mmCIF file of C-alpha atoms and ligand atoms in Angstrom:
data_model
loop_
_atom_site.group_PDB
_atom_site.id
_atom_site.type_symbol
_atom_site.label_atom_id
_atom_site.label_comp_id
_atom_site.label_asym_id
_atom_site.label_seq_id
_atom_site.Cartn_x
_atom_site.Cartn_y
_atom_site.Cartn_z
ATOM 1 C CA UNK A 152 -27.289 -6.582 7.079
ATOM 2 C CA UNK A 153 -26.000 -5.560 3.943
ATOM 3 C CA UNK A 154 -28.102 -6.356 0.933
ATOM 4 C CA UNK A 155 -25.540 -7.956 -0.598
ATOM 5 C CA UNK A 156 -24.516 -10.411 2.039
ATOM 6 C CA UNK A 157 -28.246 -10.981 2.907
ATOM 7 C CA UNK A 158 -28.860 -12.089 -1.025
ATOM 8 C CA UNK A 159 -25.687 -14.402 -0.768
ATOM 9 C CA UNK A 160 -26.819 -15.869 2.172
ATOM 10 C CA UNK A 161 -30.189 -16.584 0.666
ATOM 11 C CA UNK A 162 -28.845 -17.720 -2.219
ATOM 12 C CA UNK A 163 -26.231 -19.855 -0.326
ATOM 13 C CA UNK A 164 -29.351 -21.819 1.658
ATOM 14 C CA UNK A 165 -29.100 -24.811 -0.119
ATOM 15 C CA UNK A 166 -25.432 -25.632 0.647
ATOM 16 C CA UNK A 167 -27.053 -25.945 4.578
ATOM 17 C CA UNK A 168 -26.316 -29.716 5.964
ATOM 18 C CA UNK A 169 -27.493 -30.987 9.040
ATOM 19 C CA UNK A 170 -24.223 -29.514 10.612
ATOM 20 C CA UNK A 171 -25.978 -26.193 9.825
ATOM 21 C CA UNK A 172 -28.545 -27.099 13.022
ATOM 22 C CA UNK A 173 -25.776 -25.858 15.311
ATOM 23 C CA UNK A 174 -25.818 -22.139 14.575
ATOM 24 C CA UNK A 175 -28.872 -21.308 16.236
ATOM 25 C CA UNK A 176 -27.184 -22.874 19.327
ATOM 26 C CA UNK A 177 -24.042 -20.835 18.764
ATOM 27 C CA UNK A 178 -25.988 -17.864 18.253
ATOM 28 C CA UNK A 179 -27.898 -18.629 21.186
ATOM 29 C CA UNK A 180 -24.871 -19.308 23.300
ATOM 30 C CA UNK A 181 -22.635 -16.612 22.197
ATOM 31 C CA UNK A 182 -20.014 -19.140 20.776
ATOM 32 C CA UNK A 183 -18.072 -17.497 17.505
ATOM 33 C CA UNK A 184 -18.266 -20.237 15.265
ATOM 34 C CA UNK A 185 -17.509 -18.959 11.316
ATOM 35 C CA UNK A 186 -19.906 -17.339 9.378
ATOM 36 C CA UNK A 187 -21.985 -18.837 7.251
ATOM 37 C CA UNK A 188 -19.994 -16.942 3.621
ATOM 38 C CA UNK A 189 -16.799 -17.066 5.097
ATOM 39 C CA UNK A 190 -17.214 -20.917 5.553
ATOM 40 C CA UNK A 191 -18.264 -21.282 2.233
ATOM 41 C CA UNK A 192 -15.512 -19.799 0.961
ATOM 42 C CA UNK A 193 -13.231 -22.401 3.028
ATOM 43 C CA UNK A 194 -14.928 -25.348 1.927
ATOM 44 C CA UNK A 195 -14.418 -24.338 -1.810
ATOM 45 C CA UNK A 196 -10.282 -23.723 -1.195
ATOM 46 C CA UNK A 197 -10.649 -26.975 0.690
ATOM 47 C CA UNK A 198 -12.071 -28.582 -2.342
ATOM 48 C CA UNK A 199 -9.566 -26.577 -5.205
ATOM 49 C CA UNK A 200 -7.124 -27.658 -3.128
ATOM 50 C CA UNK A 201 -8.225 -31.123 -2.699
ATOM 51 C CA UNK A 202 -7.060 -31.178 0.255
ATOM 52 C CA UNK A 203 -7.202 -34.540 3.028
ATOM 53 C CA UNK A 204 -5.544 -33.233 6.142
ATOM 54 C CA UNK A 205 -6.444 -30.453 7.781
ATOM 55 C CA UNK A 206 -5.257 -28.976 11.233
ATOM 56 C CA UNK A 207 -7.679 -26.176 12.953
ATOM 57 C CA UNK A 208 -6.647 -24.348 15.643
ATOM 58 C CA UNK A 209 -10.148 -23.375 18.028
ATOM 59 C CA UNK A 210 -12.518 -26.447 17.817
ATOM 60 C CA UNK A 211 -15.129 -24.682 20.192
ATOM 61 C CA UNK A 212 -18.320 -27.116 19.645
ATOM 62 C CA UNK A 213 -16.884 -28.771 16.687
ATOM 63 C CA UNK A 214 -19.101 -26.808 13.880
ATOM 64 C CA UNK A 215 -16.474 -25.617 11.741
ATOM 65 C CA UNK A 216 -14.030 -29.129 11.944
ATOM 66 C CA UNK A 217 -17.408 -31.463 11.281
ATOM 67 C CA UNK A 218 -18.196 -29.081 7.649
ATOM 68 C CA UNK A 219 -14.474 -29.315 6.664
ATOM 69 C CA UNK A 220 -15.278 -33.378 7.066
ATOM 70 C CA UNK A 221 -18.393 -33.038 5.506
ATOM 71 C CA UNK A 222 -16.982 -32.705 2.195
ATOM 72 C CA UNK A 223 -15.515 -36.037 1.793
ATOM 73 C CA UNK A 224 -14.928 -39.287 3.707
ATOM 74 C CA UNK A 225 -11.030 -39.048 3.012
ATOM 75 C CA UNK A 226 -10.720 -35.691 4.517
ATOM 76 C CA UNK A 227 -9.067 -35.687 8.000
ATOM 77 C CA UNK A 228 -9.162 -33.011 10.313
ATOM 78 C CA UNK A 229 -7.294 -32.333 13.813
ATOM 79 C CA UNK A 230 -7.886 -29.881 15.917
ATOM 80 C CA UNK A 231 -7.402 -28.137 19.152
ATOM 81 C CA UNK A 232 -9.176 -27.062 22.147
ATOM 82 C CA UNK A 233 -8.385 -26.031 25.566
ATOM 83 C CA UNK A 234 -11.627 -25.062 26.850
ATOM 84 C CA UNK A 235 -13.009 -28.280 28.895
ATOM 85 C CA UNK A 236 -16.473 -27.270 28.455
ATOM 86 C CA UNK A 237 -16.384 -26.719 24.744
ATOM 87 C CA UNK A 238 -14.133 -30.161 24.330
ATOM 88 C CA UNK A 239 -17.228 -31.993 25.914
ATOM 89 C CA UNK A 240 -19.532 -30.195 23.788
ATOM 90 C CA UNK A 241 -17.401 -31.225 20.662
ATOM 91 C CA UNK A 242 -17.246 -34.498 21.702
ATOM 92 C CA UNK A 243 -20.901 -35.387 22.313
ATOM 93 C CA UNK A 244 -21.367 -33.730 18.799
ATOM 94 C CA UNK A 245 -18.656 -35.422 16.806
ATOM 95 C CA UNK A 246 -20.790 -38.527 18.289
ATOM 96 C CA UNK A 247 -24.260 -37.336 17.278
ATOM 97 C CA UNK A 248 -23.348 -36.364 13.827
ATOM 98 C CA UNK A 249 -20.995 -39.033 12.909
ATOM 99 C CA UNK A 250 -18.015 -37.771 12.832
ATOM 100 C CA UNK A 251 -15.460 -39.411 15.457
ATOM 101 C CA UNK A 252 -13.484 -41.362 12.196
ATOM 102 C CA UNK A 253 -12.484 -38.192 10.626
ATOM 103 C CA UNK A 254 -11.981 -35.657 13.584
ATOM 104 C CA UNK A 255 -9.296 -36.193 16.009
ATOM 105 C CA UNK A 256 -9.669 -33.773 19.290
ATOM 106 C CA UNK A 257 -6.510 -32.839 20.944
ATOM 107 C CA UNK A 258 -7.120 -31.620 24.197
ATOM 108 C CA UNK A 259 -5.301 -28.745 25.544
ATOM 109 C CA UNK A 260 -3.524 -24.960 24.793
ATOM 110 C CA UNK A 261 -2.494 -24.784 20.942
ATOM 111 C CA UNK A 262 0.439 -22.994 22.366
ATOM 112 C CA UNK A 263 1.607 -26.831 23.477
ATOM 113 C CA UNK A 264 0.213 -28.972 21.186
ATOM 114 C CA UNK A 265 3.033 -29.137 18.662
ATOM 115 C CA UNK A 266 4.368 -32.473 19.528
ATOM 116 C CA UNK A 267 0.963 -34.459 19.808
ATOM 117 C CA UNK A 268 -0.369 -33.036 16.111
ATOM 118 C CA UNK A 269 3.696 -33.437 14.235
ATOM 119 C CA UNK A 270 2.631 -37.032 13.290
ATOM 120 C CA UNK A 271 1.811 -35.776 9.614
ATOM 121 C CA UNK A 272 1.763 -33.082 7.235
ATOM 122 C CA UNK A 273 -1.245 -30.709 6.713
ATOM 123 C CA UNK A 274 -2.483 -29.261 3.721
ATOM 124 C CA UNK A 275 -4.473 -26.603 4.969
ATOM 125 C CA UNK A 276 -4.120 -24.994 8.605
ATOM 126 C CA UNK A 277 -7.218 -23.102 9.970
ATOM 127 C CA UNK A 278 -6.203 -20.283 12.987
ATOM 128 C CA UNK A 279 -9.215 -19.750 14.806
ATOM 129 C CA UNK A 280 -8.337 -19.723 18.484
ATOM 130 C CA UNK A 281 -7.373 -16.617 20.622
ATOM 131 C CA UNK A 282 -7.360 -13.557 17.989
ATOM 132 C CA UNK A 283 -4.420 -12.110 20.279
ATOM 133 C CA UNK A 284 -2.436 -15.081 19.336
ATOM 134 C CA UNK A 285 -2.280 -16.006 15.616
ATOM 135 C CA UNK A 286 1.203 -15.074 14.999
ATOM 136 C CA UNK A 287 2.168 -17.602 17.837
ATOM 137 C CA UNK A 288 0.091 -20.153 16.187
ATOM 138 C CA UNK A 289 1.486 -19.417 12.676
ATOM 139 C CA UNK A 290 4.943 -19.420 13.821
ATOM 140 C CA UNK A 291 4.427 -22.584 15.435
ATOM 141 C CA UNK A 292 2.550 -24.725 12.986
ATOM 142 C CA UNK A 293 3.415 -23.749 9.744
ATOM 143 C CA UNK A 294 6.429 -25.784 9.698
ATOM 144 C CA UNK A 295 3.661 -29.123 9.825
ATOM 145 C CA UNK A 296 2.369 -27.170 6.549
ATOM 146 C CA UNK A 297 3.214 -28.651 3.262
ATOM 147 C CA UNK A 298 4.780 -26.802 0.262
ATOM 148 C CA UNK A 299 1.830 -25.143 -1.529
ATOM 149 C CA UNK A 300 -0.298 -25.451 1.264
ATOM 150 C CA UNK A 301 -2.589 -22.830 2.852
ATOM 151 C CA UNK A 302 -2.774 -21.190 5.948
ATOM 152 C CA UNK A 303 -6.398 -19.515 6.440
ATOM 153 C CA UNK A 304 -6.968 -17.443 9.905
ATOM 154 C CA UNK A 305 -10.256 -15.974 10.722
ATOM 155 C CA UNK A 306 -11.498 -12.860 12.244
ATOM 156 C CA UNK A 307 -8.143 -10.697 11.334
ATOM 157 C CA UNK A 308 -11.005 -7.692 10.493
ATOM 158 C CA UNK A 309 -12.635 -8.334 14.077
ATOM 159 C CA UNK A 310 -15.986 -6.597 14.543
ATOM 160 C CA UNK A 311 -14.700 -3.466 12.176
ATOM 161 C CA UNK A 312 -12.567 -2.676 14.981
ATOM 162 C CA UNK A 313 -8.858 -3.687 13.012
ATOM 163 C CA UNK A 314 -9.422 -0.653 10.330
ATOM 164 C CA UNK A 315 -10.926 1.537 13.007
ATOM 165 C CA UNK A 316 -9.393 0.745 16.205
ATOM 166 C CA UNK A 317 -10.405 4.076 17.603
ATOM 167 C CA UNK A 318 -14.192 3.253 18.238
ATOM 168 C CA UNK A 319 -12.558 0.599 20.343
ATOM 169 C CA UNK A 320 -13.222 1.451 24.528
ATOM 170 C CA UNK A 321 -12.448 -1.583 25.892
ATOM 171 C CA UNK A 322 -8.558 -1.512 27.138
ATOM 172 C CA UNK A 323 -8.838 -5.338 26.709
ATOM 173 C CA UNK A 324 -9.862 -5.370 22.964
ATOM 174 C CA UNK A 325 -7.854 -2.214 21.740
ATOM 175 C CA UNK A 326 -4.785 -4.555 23.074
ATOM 176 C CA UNK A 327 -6.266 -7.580 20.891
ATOM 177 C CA UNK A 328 -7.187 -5.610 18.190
ATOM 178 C CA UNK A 329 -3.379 -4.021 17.739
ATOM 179 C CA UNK A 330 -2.130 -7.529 17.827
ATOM 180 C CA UNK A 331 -4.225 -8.200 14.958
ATOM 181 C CA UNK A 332 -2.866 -5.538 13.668
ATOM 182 C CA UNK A 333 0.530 -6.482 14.033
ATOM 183 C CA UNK A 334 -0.301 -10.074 12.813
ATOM 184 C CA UNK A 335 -1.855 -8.747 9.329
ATOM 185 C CA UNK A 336 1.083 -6.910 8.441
ATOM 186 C CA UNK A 337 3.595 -8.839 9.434
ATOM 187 C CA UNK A 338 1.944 -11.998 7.392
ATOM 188 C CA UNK A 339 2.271 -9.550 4.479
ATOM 189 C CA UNK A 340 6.110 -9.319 4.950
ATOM 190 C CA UNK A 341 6.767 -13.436 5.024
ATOM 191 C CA UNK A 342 8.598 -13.589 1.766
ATOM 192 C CA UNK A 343 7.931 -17.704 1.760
ATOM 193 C CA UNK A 344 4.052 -16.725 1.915
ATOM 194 C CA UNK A 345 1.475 -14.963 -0.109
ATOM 195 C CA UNK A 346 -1.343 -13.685 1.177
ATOM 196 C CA UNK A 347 -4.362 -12.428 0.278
ATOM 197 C CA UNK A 348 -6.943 -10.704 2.642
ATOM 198 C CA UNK A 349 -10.908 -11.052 1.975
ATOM 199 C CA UNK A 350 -12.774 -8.671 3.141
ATOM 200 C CA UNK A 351 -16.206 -10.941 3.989
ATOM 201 C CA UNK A 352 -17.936 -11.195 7.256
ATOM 202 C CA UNK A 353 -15.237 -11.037 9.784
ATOM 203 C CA UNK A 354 -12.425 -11.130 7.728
ATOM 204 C CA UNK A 355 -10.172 -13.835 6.215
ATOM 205 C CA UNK A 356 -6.547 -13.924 5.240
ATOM 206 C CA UNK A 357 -5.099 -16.650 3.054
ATOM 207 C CA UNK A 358 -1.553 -17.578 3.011
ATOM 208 C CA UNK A 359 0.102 -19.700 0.510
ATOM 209 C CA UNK A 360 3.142 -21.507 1.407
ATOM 210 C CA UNK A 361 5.901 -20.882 -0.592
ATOM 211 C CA UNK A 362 9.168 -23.153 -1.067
HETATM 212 N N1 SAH B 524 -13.479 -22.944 14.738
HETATM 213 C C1 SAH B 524 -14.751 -22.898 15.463
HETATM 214 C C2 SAH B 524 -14.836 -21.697 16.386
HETATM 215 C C3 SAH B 524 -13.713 -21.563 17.347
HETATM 216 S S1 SAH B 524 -14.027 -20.300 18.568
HETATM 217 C C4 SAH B 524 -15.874 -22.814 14.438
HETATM 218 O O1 SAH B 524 -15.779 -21.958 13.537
HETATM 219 O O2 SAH B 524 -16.840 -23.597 14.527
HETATM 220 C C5 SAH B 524 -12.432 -20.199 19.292
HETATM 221 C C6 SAH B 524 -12.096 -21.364 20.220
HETATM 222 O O3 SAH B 524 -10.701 -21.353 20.419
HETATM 223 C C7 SAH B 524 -12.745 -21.265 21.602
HETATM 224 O O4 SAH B 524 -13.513 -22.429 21.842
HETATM 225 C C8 SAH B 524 -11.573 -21.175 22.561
HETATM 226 O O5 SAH B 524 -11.756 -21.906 23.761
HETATM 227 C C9 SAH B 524 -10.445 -21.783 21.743
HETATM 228 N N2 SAH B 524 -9.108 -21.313 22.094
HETATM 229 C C10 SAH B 524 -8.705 -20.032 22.268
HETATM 230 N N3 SAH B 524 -7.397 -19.995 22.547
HETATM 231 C C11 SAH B 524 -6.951 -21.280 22.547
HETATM 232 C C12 SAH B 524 -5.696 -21.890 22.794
HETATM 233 N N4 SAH B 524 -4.613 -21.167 23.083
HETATM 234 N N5 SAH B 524 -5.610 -23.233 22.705
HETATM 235 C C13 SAH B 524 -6.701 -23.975 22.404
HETATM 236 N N6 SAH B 524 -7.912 -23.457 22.168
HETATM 237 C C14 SAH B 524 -8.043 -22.124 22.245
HETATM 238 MG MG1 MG B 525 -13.644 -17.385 13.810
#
């Protein structure tokens, strides 16, 4: 690990909660909940931004929804997950940790959620679901996102492989990896959003809604 990133993590160990117990299960499991830096880095837009509701896209087992919550009792999150064995696994720890007031689990594919999540307005929307996808996502949500709001998606540097697709063998992830791609340069063309791309762990890209 880079020396920098290992002294930032160090540094960084007394921001770890309870919640933190998790990523050793994660890592265990092979489930690709956000790194540790990069989740920082959410929590303190979250908290600029004083922001209450929050959609994520990608619940998996809840890690990332339950440390947006953790920040303050009057922060709401929703979020979305179609995978029945991760919902079960959010569940149980939305339960365990205390968290079944704040979170609201919506069951299903993000690609046909719209109409049980377009009850409210959202001041920050999290893409974190099927890398091949965020555009759809975007293009489908953003219109729940308030004026000034942010829209933060994950992974769009996945695994090195976006800057240098051509290490890439897999057929399957050189046709994920273009889409990513394709989905960081087209954000950089929506004139009602400005982005801003952090290169830290996996990669981040926040977009500010415009008028
Ligand atoms: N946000 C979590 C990690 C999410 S991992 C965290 O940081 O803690 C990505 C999750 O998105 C997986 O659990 C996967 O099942 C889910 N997912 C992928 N595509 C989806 C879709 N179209 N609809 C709903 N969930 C999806
Ligand atoms: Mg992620």
């Amino acid at each position: 690990m880079e020396a920098n990133q290992q002294y930032l993590l160090e540094i960084h160990e007394k921001t770890n909660n309870h919640i933190e117990e998790l990523r050793a299960y994660a890592e265990e499991h092979a489930v690709p909940i956000i790194d540790k830096l990069s989740l920082e880095l959410v929590k303190q837009l979250i908290r600029i931004h004083q922001a209450k509701n929050i959609l994520e896209i990608g619940t998996a087992i809840g890690y990332s929804s339950m440390q947006f919550a953790s920040i303050s009792d009057d922060i709401s999150v929703t979020t979305i997950e179609r995978d029945e064995d991760m919902i079960q696994q959010a569940k149980s720890n939305f339960e365990k940790f205390g968290y079944n007031k704040q979170i609201r689990l919506v069951e299903g594919n993000a690609l046909e959620q719209y109409s049980n999540v377009d009850d409210q307005e959202y001041d920050i929307i999290f893409i974190d679901a099927a890398k091949a996808q965020s555009k759809k996502f975007f293009e489908l949500y953003t219109p729940l996102l308030k004026k000034g709001g942010l829209v933060i998606t994950d992974n769009v540097l996945y695994h090195g492989f976006v800057a240098d697709i051509d290490v890439v063998r897999s057929r399957n992830v050189k046709q994920m990896v273009k889409k990513v791609q394709k989905f960081n340069a087209w954000l950089m063309t929506q004139e009602n959003y400005q982005t801003n791309f952090v290169n830290m762990d996996d990669g981040l890209a926040i977009s500010i809604k415009g008028e």
